[in-house]
XYZ file of C-alpha atoms in Angstrom:
666
model
C -8.431 -2.838 -5.313
C -5.869 -3.475 -7.653
C -2.286 -4.072 -6.105
C -0.516 -2.297 -8.953
C 0.882 1.526 -7.400
C -0.460 4.215 -8.732
C 2.114 6.324 -7.569
C 1.705 7.649 -11.279
C 3.305 11.449 -9.986
C 6.454 10.509 -12.268
C 4.169 9.714 -15.403
C 1.413 11.609 -14.913
C 3.749 15.232 -14.300
C 5.660 14.169 -17.964
C 2.236 12.867 -19.626
C -0.652 14.658 -18.449
C -0.271 17.551 -20.142
C 1.303 16.049 -23.427
C -0.533 16.764 -26.313
C 0.523 13.839 -28.884
C 1.849 15.382 -32.396
C -0.626 14.898 -34.740
C 0.967 11.790 -36.954
C 2.643 10.273 -33.957
C -0.071 7.385 -34.622
C 1.260 4.184 -31.894
C 4.433 6.098 -30.810
C 3.838 7.109 -27.552
C 5.129 4.518 -25.291
C 1.751 3.980 -23.401
C 0.279 3.108 -27.022
C 2.791 0.850 -28.048
C 3.266 -1.223 -25.030
C -1.001 -1.951 -24.969
C -0.883 -2.853 -28.668
C 2.233 -5.706 -27.362
C -0.112 -6.539 -24.868
C -2.886 -7.280 -26.914
C -1.095 -8.960 -29.529
C 1.528 -11.176 -27.015
C -0.219 -11.815 -23.643
C -4.007 -11.365 -24.474
C -3.836 -13.064 -28.120
C -6.228 -10.542 -29.399
C -5.938 -10.757 -33.439
C -5.710 -7.461 -35.127
C -7.483 -5.809 -37.416
C -10.638 -7.393 -36.796
C -13.536 -5.744 -34.540
C -13.425 -6.535 -30.535
C -16.582 -7.957 -28.740
C -18.271 -5.656 -26.199
C -19.348 -6.711 -23.313
C -22.746 -5.628 -20.990
C -23.232 -6.431 -18.221
C -26.700 -7.033 -17.061
C -28.440 -5.379 -14.681
C -28.578 -7.421 -11.686
C -24.375 -7.560 -12.530
C -24.235 -3.122 -12.901
C -25.772 -3.202 -9.254
C -23.024 -5.699 -8.001
C -20.265 -3.729 -9.198
C -21.777 -0.296 -8.594
C -22.261 -1.577 -4.460
C -18.671 -0.637 -3.601
C -18.854 2.794 -5.445
C -22.180 4.082 -4.259
C -21.075 6.244 -1.670
C -18.228 7.849 -3.893
C -20.558 8.897 -6.533
C -23.174 10.227 -3.472
C -20.497 12.151 -2.030
C -19.144 13.425 -5.180
C -22.329 14.709 -7.156
C -21.229 18.464 -7.271
C -17.666 17.498 -9.355
C -19.584 14.678 -11.308
C -22.517 17.729 -12.223
C -19.622 20.256 -13.255
C -18.000 17.403 -15.811
C -21.526 16.479 -16.646
C -22.152 19.863 -17.924
C -18.989 20.466 -19.858
C -19.565 16.864 -21.809
C -23.158 17.918 -22.938
C -21.891 21.157 -24.073
C -18.872 19.522 -26.202
C -20.758 16.164 -27.097
C -18.405 13.924 -24.965
C -20.260 11.239 -22.919
C -18.600 10.657 -19.615
C -17.774 6.873 -18.228
C -16.833 6.115 -14.247
C -15.648 2.581 -14.133
C -14.174 0.618 -11.651
C -10.764 -0.706 -10.999
C -12.041 -3.316 -13.518
C -13.011 -0.996 -16.227
C -16.717 -1.524 -15.578
C -18.621 1.540 -16.722
C -20.830 1.922 -13.261
C -22.143 5.684 -14.069
C -22.035 7.541 -17.331
C -23.329 10.986 -18.890
C -24.583 11.411 -22.533
C -26.317 14.179 -22.975
C -26.176 16.105 -26.121
C -26.966 14.520 -29.485
C -23.628 13.117 -30.136
C -23.598 11.728 -26.660
C -27.022 9.612 -27.453
C -24.857 8.371 -30.889
C -22.068 6.991 -29.043
C -24.203 5.444 -26.196
C -25.653 3.772 -29.597
C -21.927 2.334 -30.206
C -21.571 1.117 -27.175
C -20.161 3.895 -24.730
C -22.901 3.356 -21.968
C -23.125 2.293 -18.364
C -22.536 -1.619 -17.497
C -19.678 -1.857 -20.229
C -16.434 -3.452 -19.679
C -13.473 -1.723 -21.411
C -10.852 -3.543 -19.536
C -7.707 -3.557 -21.522
C -7.283 -7.538 -21.963
C -10.715 -8.031 -23.249
C -11.005 -5.401 -25.966
C -8.157 -4.311 -26.230
C -6.457 -0.688 -26.491
C -8.743 1.659 -25.144
C -8.940 4.761 -23.216
C -10.366 3.238 -19.780
C -8.593 -0.341 -19.871
C -5.201 1.327 -20.874
C -5.518 4.160 -18.049
C -6.326 1.310 -15.844
C -3.046 -0.704 -16.669
C -0.466 1.550 -16.567
C -1.846 3.457 -13.335
C -1.759 7.204 -15.728
C -4.182 9.432 -17.815
C -4.032 8.496 -21.180
C -5.285 9.473 -24.465
C -6.516 7.098 -26.988
C -7.041 8.546 -30.347
C -8.859 7.210 -33.508
C -6.211 4.202 -34.995
C -4.344 3.839 -32.016
C -7.605 1.252 -30.281
C -6.510 -1.918 -30.843
C -10.020 -3.228 -32.336
C -11.428 -1.799 -35.792
C -14.402 -1.187 -34.375
C -13.297 1.442 -31.615
C -11.085 3.514 -34.044
C -13.802 5.848 -34.707
C -13.612 7.291 -31.054
C -11.246 9.275 -29.000
C -10.913 8.267 -25.808
C -9.202 10.608 -22.033
C -9.187 9.359 -19.218
C -7.258 9.379 -15.552
C -6.836 7.019 -12.661
C -9.089 7.402 -9.654
C -6.502 7.152 -6.772
C -7.654 6.141 -3.340
C -5.612 7.196 -0.512
C -3.349 4.236 0.003
C -2.410 5.310 -3.503
C -3.698 2.135 -5.637
C -6.526 2.764 -8.796
C -10.018 1.876 -7.994
C -11.119 3.002 -11.077
C -11.201 5.915 -13.991
C -12.878 8.627 -15.608
C -13.292 8.874 -19.174
C -14.355 11.275 -21.883
C -14.658 9.994 -25.564
C -16.027 11.456 -28.508
C -15.696 10.828 -32.424
C -12.301 11.278 -33.641
C -12.703 13.812 -36.467
C -10.549 16.101 -36.830
C -7.369 17.267 -35.359
C -6.455 14.936 -32.381
C -4.877 18.368 -30.872
C -8.784 19.205 -29.533
C -8.924 16.477 -26.919
C -6.173 17.917 -25.113
C -9.301 19.762 -23.003
C -11.095 16.347 -22.502
C -7.766 14.776 -20.922
C -7.057 17.748 -18.651
C -10.721 17.342 -17.817
C -10.788 14.090 -16.710
C -7.536 14.788 -14.649
C -9.046 17.683 -12.666
C -11.643 15.775 -12.247
C -9.781 12.941 -10.578
C -7.833 15.075 -8.685
C -10.944 16.236 -6.896
C -12.425 12.721 -6.449
C -9.113 11.819 -4.931
C -8.985 14.673 -2.159
C -12.281 13.806 -1.921
C -12.159 10.453 -0.968
C -8.931 11.560 1.241
C -10.109 14.063 3.180
C -13.145 11.343 4.489
C -10.633 8.132 5.032
C -8.128 11.075 7.184
C -11.009 12.879 9.005
C -9.048 11.569 11.900
C -5.845 12.995 11.115
C -4.561 16.379 10.718
C -4.761 17.149 6.844
C -2.700 20.086 5.412
C -3.922 21.790 2.570
C -1.804 23.899 0.358
C -2.835 26.029 -2.682
C -0.715 29.172 -4.363
C -3.244 31.840 -3.369
C -4.805 32.423 0.487
C -8.448 32.747 -1.376
C -8.589 29.409 -2.793
C -10.486 27.605 0.000
C -10.682 24.119 -1.862
C -7.683 22.924 -3.151
C -6.468 19.135 -3.973
C -3.161 19.385 -2.989
C -3.455 17.706 0.664
C -1.164 15.519 3.171
C -2.156 13.793 5.964
C 0.191 13.680 9.326
C 0.044 11.084 12.098
C 0.167 12.472 16.118
C 3.881 11.705 16.207
C 3.796 14.865 13.074
C 4.888 12.017 10.524
C 3.389 11.940 6.889
C 1.415 9.396 6.292
C 0.056 10.194 2.947
C -0.317 12.383 0.468
C -2.216 13.526 -2.910
C -0.948 13.076 -6.338
C -1.367 16.838 -6.848
C 1.211 18.077 -4.103
C 3.437 14.987 -5.340
C 3.648 17.068 -8.555
C 4.294 20.522 -6.705
C 6.996 19.387 -5.174
C 8.560 17.737 -8.241
C 8.044 14.010 -6.193
C 8.459 10.833 -8.322
C 8.110 8.344 -5.851
C 5.202 8.840 -2.850
C 7.795 7.889 -0.236
C 9.905 10.701 -1.004
C 8.079 12.593 1.679
C 5.249 9.675 2.955
C 6.996 8.176 6.210
C 9.149 11.389 6.893
C 8.175 14.429 9.622
C 6.058 16.653 8.186
C 8.508 19.920 9.736
C 11.283 18.106 7.880
C 9.701 18.058 4.488
C 7.655 21.775 4.589
C 10.327 23.322 7.055
C 6.820 24.582 9.171
C 5.444 23.610 11.872
C 1.889 23.047 13.610
C 1.963 25.974 15.843
C 2.220 28.312 12.635
C -0.716 26.506 11.296
C -2.666 26.666 14.255
C -2.248 29.883 15.145
C -3.506 31.200 11.780
C -6.968 29.747 12.752
C -9.083 29.007 9.721
C -6.700 31.585 7.914
C -3.320 30.125 5.501
C 0.452 31.121 6.499
C 2.391 32.332 3.503
C 5.220 30.036 3.501
C 8.469 30.020 0.773
C 10.104 26.842 0.242
C 13.029 25.401 -1.824
C 10.693 23.236 -4.682
C 13.508 21.502 -6.835
C 16.419 24.240 -6.550
C 13.801 27.117 -6.898
C 12.289 29.023 -4.085
C 8.709 28.584 -4.182
C 5.693 30.280 -2.555
C 2.700 28.938 -1.298
C -0.049 29.272 1.155
C -0.562 26.142 3.869
C -3.839 25.912 6.160
C -4.842 22.923 8.727
C -8.610 21.699 8.030
C -10.463 22.230 10.762
C -11.281 18.377 11.997
C -12.895 17.897 14.828
C -12.367 14.517 15.549
C -9.088 14.924 15.697
C -9.062 18.186 18.030
C -11.075 15.993 20.456
C -8.709 13.230 19.915
C -5.697 14.631 20.921
C -6.062 15.761 24.400
C -6.911 12.142 25.118
C -4.199 9.824 26.755
C -1.708 8.006 24.234
C -3.381 4.626 25.276
C -7.075 5.927 24.329
C -6.851 6.985 20.520
C -8.609 4.099 19.139
C -11.313 5.261 16.193
C -14.540 4.534 15.440
C -14.835 1.755 12.381
C -15.765 3.464 9.322
C -16.970 0.092 7.479
C -20.513 0.151 5.626
C -23.789 -0.106 8.231
C -24.237 -3.142 6.213
C -21.094 -4.995 7.751
C -20.744 -6.529 10.671
C -17.773 -4.599 12.826
C -16.387 -7.411 14.842
C -15.753 -9.583 11.933
C -12.192 -11.610 11.670
C -11.467 -9.493 8.516
C -12.823 -5.839 10.111
C -10.392 -7.296 13.174
C -7.626 -7.992 11.153
C -7.971 -4.366 8.987
C -7.406 -2.753 12.725
C -8.345 1.174 11.740
C -6.556 1.401 9.069
C -8.755 2.891 5.783
C -7.978 1.204 3.297
C -8.172 -1.818 4.769
C -10.961 -0.917 6.023
C -12.559 -1.189 2.446
C -10.664 -3.942 1.789
C -12.626 -5.691 4.707
C -16.213 -4.445 3.198
C -14.804 -5.586 -0.079
C -13.911 -9.126 1.177
C -16.896 -9.340 3.372
C -19.074 -9.035 0.044
C -17.203 -11.720 -1.853
C -15.764 -14.264 0.754
C -18.784 -16.710 -0.079
C -18.954 -16.166 -3.412
C -16.550 -18.565 -5.285
C -14.258 -16.080 -6.067
C -10.877 -16.529 -6.037
C -8.292 -14.132 -3.403
C -5.097 -12.825 -4.292
C -3.253 -11.068 -1.451
C -0.112 -8.901 -2.893
C 1.976 -6.710 -0.013
C 5.759 -7.103 1.063
C 7.587 -9.249 2.846
C 5.897 -9.044 6.672
C 2.772 -7.323 5.944
C 0.716 -9.818 7.821
C -0.517 -11.872 4.073
C -1.713 -15.042 6.730
C -3.492 -12.600 8.856
C -5.386 -11.793 6.562
C -5.468 -15.408 4.662
C -6.815 -16.463 7.974
C -8.914 -14.025 8.560
C -11.210 -14.810 4.805
C -11.605 -18.281 6.120
C -12.793 -17.402 9.586
C -15.438 -14.909 8.263
C -17.153 -17.993 5.080
C -19.453 -20.176 5.347
C -15.877 -22.474 5.446
C -14.991 -21.679 8.825
C -15.416 -24.440 10.864
C -13.326 -26.035 8.220
C -9.272 -26.786 8.177
C -7.076 -23.294 6.997
C -4.261 -25.764 5.810
C -1.189 -23.524 4.239
C 1.935 -23.615 2.110
C 4.427 -21.675 1.290
C 5.810 -22.220 -1.777
C 9.385 -20.173 -1.114
C 10.022 -22.798 1.914
C 9.807 -25.968 0.422
C 12.564 -27.803 -2.126
C 11.161 -27.565 -5.548
C 11.199 -31.478 -5.401
C 8.900 -31.780 -2.792
C 6.175 -29.396 -3.446
C 4.545 -31.875 -5.803
C 4.143 -34.101 -2.682
C 3.333 -31.438 -0.721
C 0.747 -31.128 -2.708
C -0.662 -33.815 -4.057
C 0.202 -36.200 -1.480
C 1.352 -39.376 -3.006
C 0.041 -43.348 -2.759
C 1.927 -46.095 -0.378
C 4.994 -47.335 -1.691
C 5.501 -44.124 -4.666
C 8.622 -43.282 -3.061
C 11.821 -45.035 -1.052
C 11.827 -43.629 2.125
C 8.376 -42.527 1.952
C 5.359 -43.093 4.637
C 4.121 -46.785 4.259
C 0.854 -45.315 3.323
C 1.210 -43.018 1.473
C 0.162 -39.117 2.376
C -2.411 -37.083 2.219
C -1.559 -33.740 0.458
C -1.957 -30.297 1.184
C -5.257 -30.178 -1.151
C -7.099 -32.731 -0.121
C -6.186 -31.987 3.763
C -8.007 -28.708 2.903
C -11.330 -30.410 1.746
C -14.308 -27.833 2.708
C -11.857 -25.744 4.063
C -9.211 -23.435 2.837
C -5.911 -23.758 1.187
C -3.379 -21.000 1.830
C -0.978 -20.843 -1.077
C 1.851 -18.575 0.378
C 4.580 -17.048 -2.325
C 2.732 -18.169 -4.982
C 5.062 -16.585 -7.405
C 7.914 -19.125 -6.347
C 5.929 -21.820 -7.935
C 7.474 -23.987 -10.488
C 6.223 -23.567 -13.654
C 5.623 -26.926 -14.557
C 3.379 -27.411 -10.850
C 1.370 -24.289 -12.025
C 0.598 -26.621 -14.827
C -0.836 -29.099 -12.859
C -2.162 -26.195 -9.984
C -4.165 -24.728 -13.278
C -5.682 -28.653 -14.167
C -6.806 -28.697 -9.931
C -8.743 -25.390 -9.927
C -10.691 -25.924 -13.340
C -11.385 -29.766 -11.957
C -11.841 -29.177 -8.340
C -10.044 -32.885 -8.501
C -6.434 -34.549 -7.715
C -5.157 -37.586 -8.416
C -2.198 -38.175 -5.886
C 1.700 -39.397 -6.789
C 1.705 -42.792 -7.645
C -2.268 -43.216 -7.652
C -4.740 -43.381 -11.279
C -8.037 -42.797 -9.650
C -8.611 -38.795 -9.181
C -10.178 -37.296 -5.654
C -12.772 -35.006 -5.747
C -11.970 -31.834 -3.849
C -13.890 -29.260 -2.477
C -11.567 -26.265 -3.199
C -11.372 -22.293 -1.713
C -7.790 -21.375 -2.657
C -6.013 -18.228 -1.259
C -2.765 -17.206 -2.662
C -0.080 -14.548 -1.640
C 2.482 -12.955 -2.736
C 5.627 -10.259 -2.491
C 6.289 -10.376 -6.044
C 4.754 -8.681 -9.281
C 3.077 -11.443 -11.033
C 1.935 -8.838 -13.971
C 5.774 -8.497 -14.662
C 6.586 -11.957 -14.018
C 3.721 -13.466 -16.826
C 5.362 -10.835 -18.776
C 8.820 -12.244 -18.545
C 7.574 -16.211 -18.978
C 7.904 -17.089 -15.395
C 4.333 -16.984 -14.600
C 2.071 -18.804 -16.184
C -1.098 -16.250 -17.633
C -3.565 -18.686 -17.486
C -3.026 -19.448 -13.786
C -2.279 -15.861 -13.168
C -5.849 -14.237 -13.981
C -7.416 -17.911 -12.339
C -6.162 -16.904 -9.127
C -6.711 -13.256 -8.899
C -10.232 -12.691 -9.429
C -10.186 -10.703 -6.726
C -6.791 -8.255 -5.658
C -5.775 -7.143 -1.638
C -2.861 -4.975 -1.281
C -1.890 -4.925 1.670
C 0.042 -1.922 2.863
C 3.617 -1.854 4.248
C 4.121 -1.271 8.083
C 5.296 2.525 6.918
C 2.302 3.122 4.738
C -0.181 2.774 7.652
C -1.712 5.439 9.130
C -2.517 3.531 12.424
C 0.911 2.415 13.194
C 0.530 3.419 16.904
C -2.917 1.479 17.162
C -0.683 -2.176 15.307
C 2.173 -1.141 17.981
C -0.137 -1.459 20.772
C -1.510 -4.235 19.619
C 1.366 -6.171 18.816
C 3.483 -5.657 21.871
C -0.210 -6.299 23.930
C 0.254 -9.825 22.340
C 3.241 -10.386 23.136
C 3.059 -9.117 26.854
C 0.200 -11.627 27.020
C 2.998 -14.705 25.149
C 5.508 -13.927 27.868
C 3.341 -13.830 30.398
C 3.815 -10.413 31.731
C 1.456 -9.889 34.906
C 1.621 -5.662 34.923
C 0.517 -4.047 31.342
C 3.509 -2.689 29.518
C 3.141 0.401 27.785
C 5.675 2.764 26.088
C 6.866 6.279 26.677
C 6.114 9.252 24.181
C 9.826 9.190 23.035
C 10.134 5.821 22.177
C 6.808 5.799 20.023
C 7.816 8.815 18.090
C 10.882 6.813 17.132
C 9.257 3.960 16.434
C 6.211 5.727 14.159
C 9.476 7.429 12.612
C 11.312 4.304 11.555
C 10.163 3.281 7.854
C 9.888 -0.719 8.967
C 11.776 -2.775 6.036
C 10.397 -5.653 7.562
C 6.733 -4.600 8.465
C 4.888 -5.797 11.394
C 6.663 -9.263 11.167
C 9.994 -6.917 11.972
C 7.721 -4.580 14.581
C 7.812 -7.902 17.190
C 10.996 -8.475 16.820
C 11.993 -4.667 17.829
C 9.242 -5.054 20.552
C 10.323 -8.702 21.717
C 13.931 -7.329 22.232
C 12.773 -4.351 23.552
C 10.463 -6.304 26.564
C 13.687 -7.906 27.811
C 16.169 -4.811 27.811
C 13.228 -2.631 30.010
C 13.341 -2.101 33.238
C 9.816 -1.741 34.943
C 6.657 -1.141 33.036
C 7.396 1.110 30.581
C 9.717 1.305 27.619
C 11.900 3.977 26.887
C 14.030 5.023 23.662
C 16.918 3.430 25.913
C 15.672 0.033 25.689
C 14.828 0.071 21.199
C 17.632 -1.807 19.402
C 19.786 0.497 16.981
C 18.243 -0.882 13.908
C 15.059 1.438 14.654
C 17.760 4.392 15.526
C 19.027 5.194 11.812
C 18.219 8.641 11.504
C 18.297 9.935 14.732
C 21.526 8.147 16.118
C 23.094 9.793 13.175
C 22.338 13.183 14.433
C 23.109 12.496 17.836
C 25.988 11.372 16.758
C 26.998 14.420 14.594
C 26.316 16.580 17.272
C 28.300 14.558 19.864
C 31.023 14.161 17.993
C 30.864 18.236 16.826
C 31.823 18.954 20.592
C 34.691 19.114 23.206
C 32.616 18.802 25.926
C 32.129 15.662 27.677
C 27.954 14.801 27.691
C 26.668 15.929 31.025
C 26.123 12.752 33.003
C 29.604 12.221 31.567
C 31.103 15.087 33.625
C 29.050 14.452 36.568
C 30.381 11.042 37.662
C 33.610 12.416 37.118
C 33.387 14.993 39.549
C 30.981 12.200 41.577
C 34.325 10.193 41.475
C 36.870 12.550 43.105
C 40.261 12.935 40.465
C 38.729 9.786 38.173
C 39.954 10.142 34.874
C 37.375 9.948 32.312
C 38.369 6.519 31.496
C 38.380 5.559 34.787
C 34.658 6.561 35.298
C 33.358 4.753 32.752
C 35.256 1.358 33.890
C 33.301 1.901 37.345
C 29.849 2.525 35.113
C 30.934 -0.552 33.093
C 31.636 -2.579 36.190
C 28.828 -1.743 38.162
C 26.170 -3.127 34.896
C 28.614 -5.942 33.575
C 29.798 -4.637 31.029
C 26.450 -4.602 29.453
C 26.700 -1.888 27.352
C 22.872 -0.842 26.817
C 22.464 -0.793 30.356
C 25.074 1.923 31.049
C 24.303 3.449 28.572
C 20.995 3.879 29.715
C 22.752 4.675 33.197
C 24.765 7.434 31.871
C 22.127 8.857 29.823
C 24.084 8.298 26.558
C 23.205 6.290 23.453
C 25.064 3.231 23.083
C 27.305 4.303 19.574
C 28.847 6.984 21.769
C 29.384 4.666 24.413
C 30.797 1.957 22.130
C 33.413 4.621 20.518
C 34.400 5.770 24.122
C 34.756 1.997 24.928
C 37.140 2.126 21.654
C 38.862 5.544 22.579
C 40.386 4.513 25.350
C 40.998 0.743 24.535
C 39.306 -0.538 27.235
C 37.827 -3.548 25.978
C 37.671 -5.275 22.629
C 34.480 -5.264 20.828
C 33.521 -8.751 20.931
C 34.068 -8.952 24.705
C 31.515 -6.253 25.240
C 27.329 -7.051 25.087
C 24.654 -4.908 23.724
C 21.768 -7.501 26.175
């Protein structure tokens, strides 16, 4: 799956219905950007015919595999666009994320002529291969686009008019495109109909995939009419009431320019609507008003019937595991599937990776810091036929630039003053027959990138100070949190190396994006308990779990591990409570609590009870007694008093009891 975000709500809202004016050839920014890429990045000559690449039947079948379920589930949707294309003279192409046409519809006489010209199943429409075109430019820009006549880069494509929209997966990334093409004749305004047609179809397909992916979550649909039974505006909400995903139409409706304006936030906070209201409506819809971009907006919301969720929500929290939704041809106990957890997007990635892991295709892992890229790389290695060979890692950002070359290639005896007398075997040679994991590949120096590219191409290395090449059997997995395409455009990363290492790209979602947060938290906690020799099973109470699942987790799973380690140190007994969590996860809740307490002239209930039980002691004296009982450990004293740590710190400061640097939060 492409790593580039398809969070296209901003571009889609401005460009989906845009009708370029006649004569504005190459003035649209998408077309201009595409021509620049064709000329400067892809090195495609201008004003020449481009080669249309046609795949073999076996290659087509291989590319159809990952989309087979989608093609079956969306038959009714495709039938509608198929009928429209038949009567309007269009050829419709369904492609994967690489631009390979895995399905085509061409049933009119015009459609047959278009097929003869190359618009058919099995053709490759990647922008880097055939230049500016509907499918390729749509996938590159992650936005609907029309490419009309002379806007095509290749001379032999300038007789076409193509409109395409990306197909969006539940995690917000594109997994393909749908394109409607015809001959460019007359006024290009007519292509607005085709653009609208592919966008509507793309939204319907997105909704189908979305509901399938979140079958074990509460899915809420929105429409402008109570009689509309099929809607494409959907959100998925987890057990704690947090929005975990949303489709493009609802983002457009709310005017969101970014998915995370609502994902990761409480459903009731965004929509001012409770689940009790939705559930009371049964299979009907709730009429509701809310403010959208400063104006009142009326909509009808329905809670989609979900058997899996209604059964699951009556079970205890510890028993919320859901059955894996991977293809039946892939075992459900492989390291890859186990690494994917219960996240639908990652389970699909695991399925794809399992199919290619032994095919010699290079894999590039992309994701924010702390999302578990090394865990995924190890799972790839352990799921391959190299599992019994070494797994060697090198973090390109953690080693000084002057040492990376010797770390990678090694050196011969006597090469360096102060080096090992016998020389040193480099990481590449050490991984011979196994797997080399290059983490943060985006931080590798440019001059070393050229050397790595040569090694990947020739499968041999020459250690520093040596002259004879050493053959190696290479399997390289790379990872980065950087946007390598942007680095390539800026000249900071070699384009040829990018395409060499990025044969298949895996996008690892951040923790805030994952619908299985609770499963991840339980899994990390169990691992920590095992590592620290906890005799009893440690659980997390529901309020603490709600706070953890609502937090944005900028440091992802790595930060989660640190938070849970802290909580294990602070807990009393075998349950982690709210008071055991560090301040960093309370950003929103603590602010609200502090405001409520600051606006009240009455001390907290527990503080009042302390004062009354202590005779005529003042609040200051009562606080001193409690703090002394707990050896001036603020966390424990606050827990005993039933107040937040920030509240206790404020009262300590108010009465001048002790300087802040003398207090302990541990």
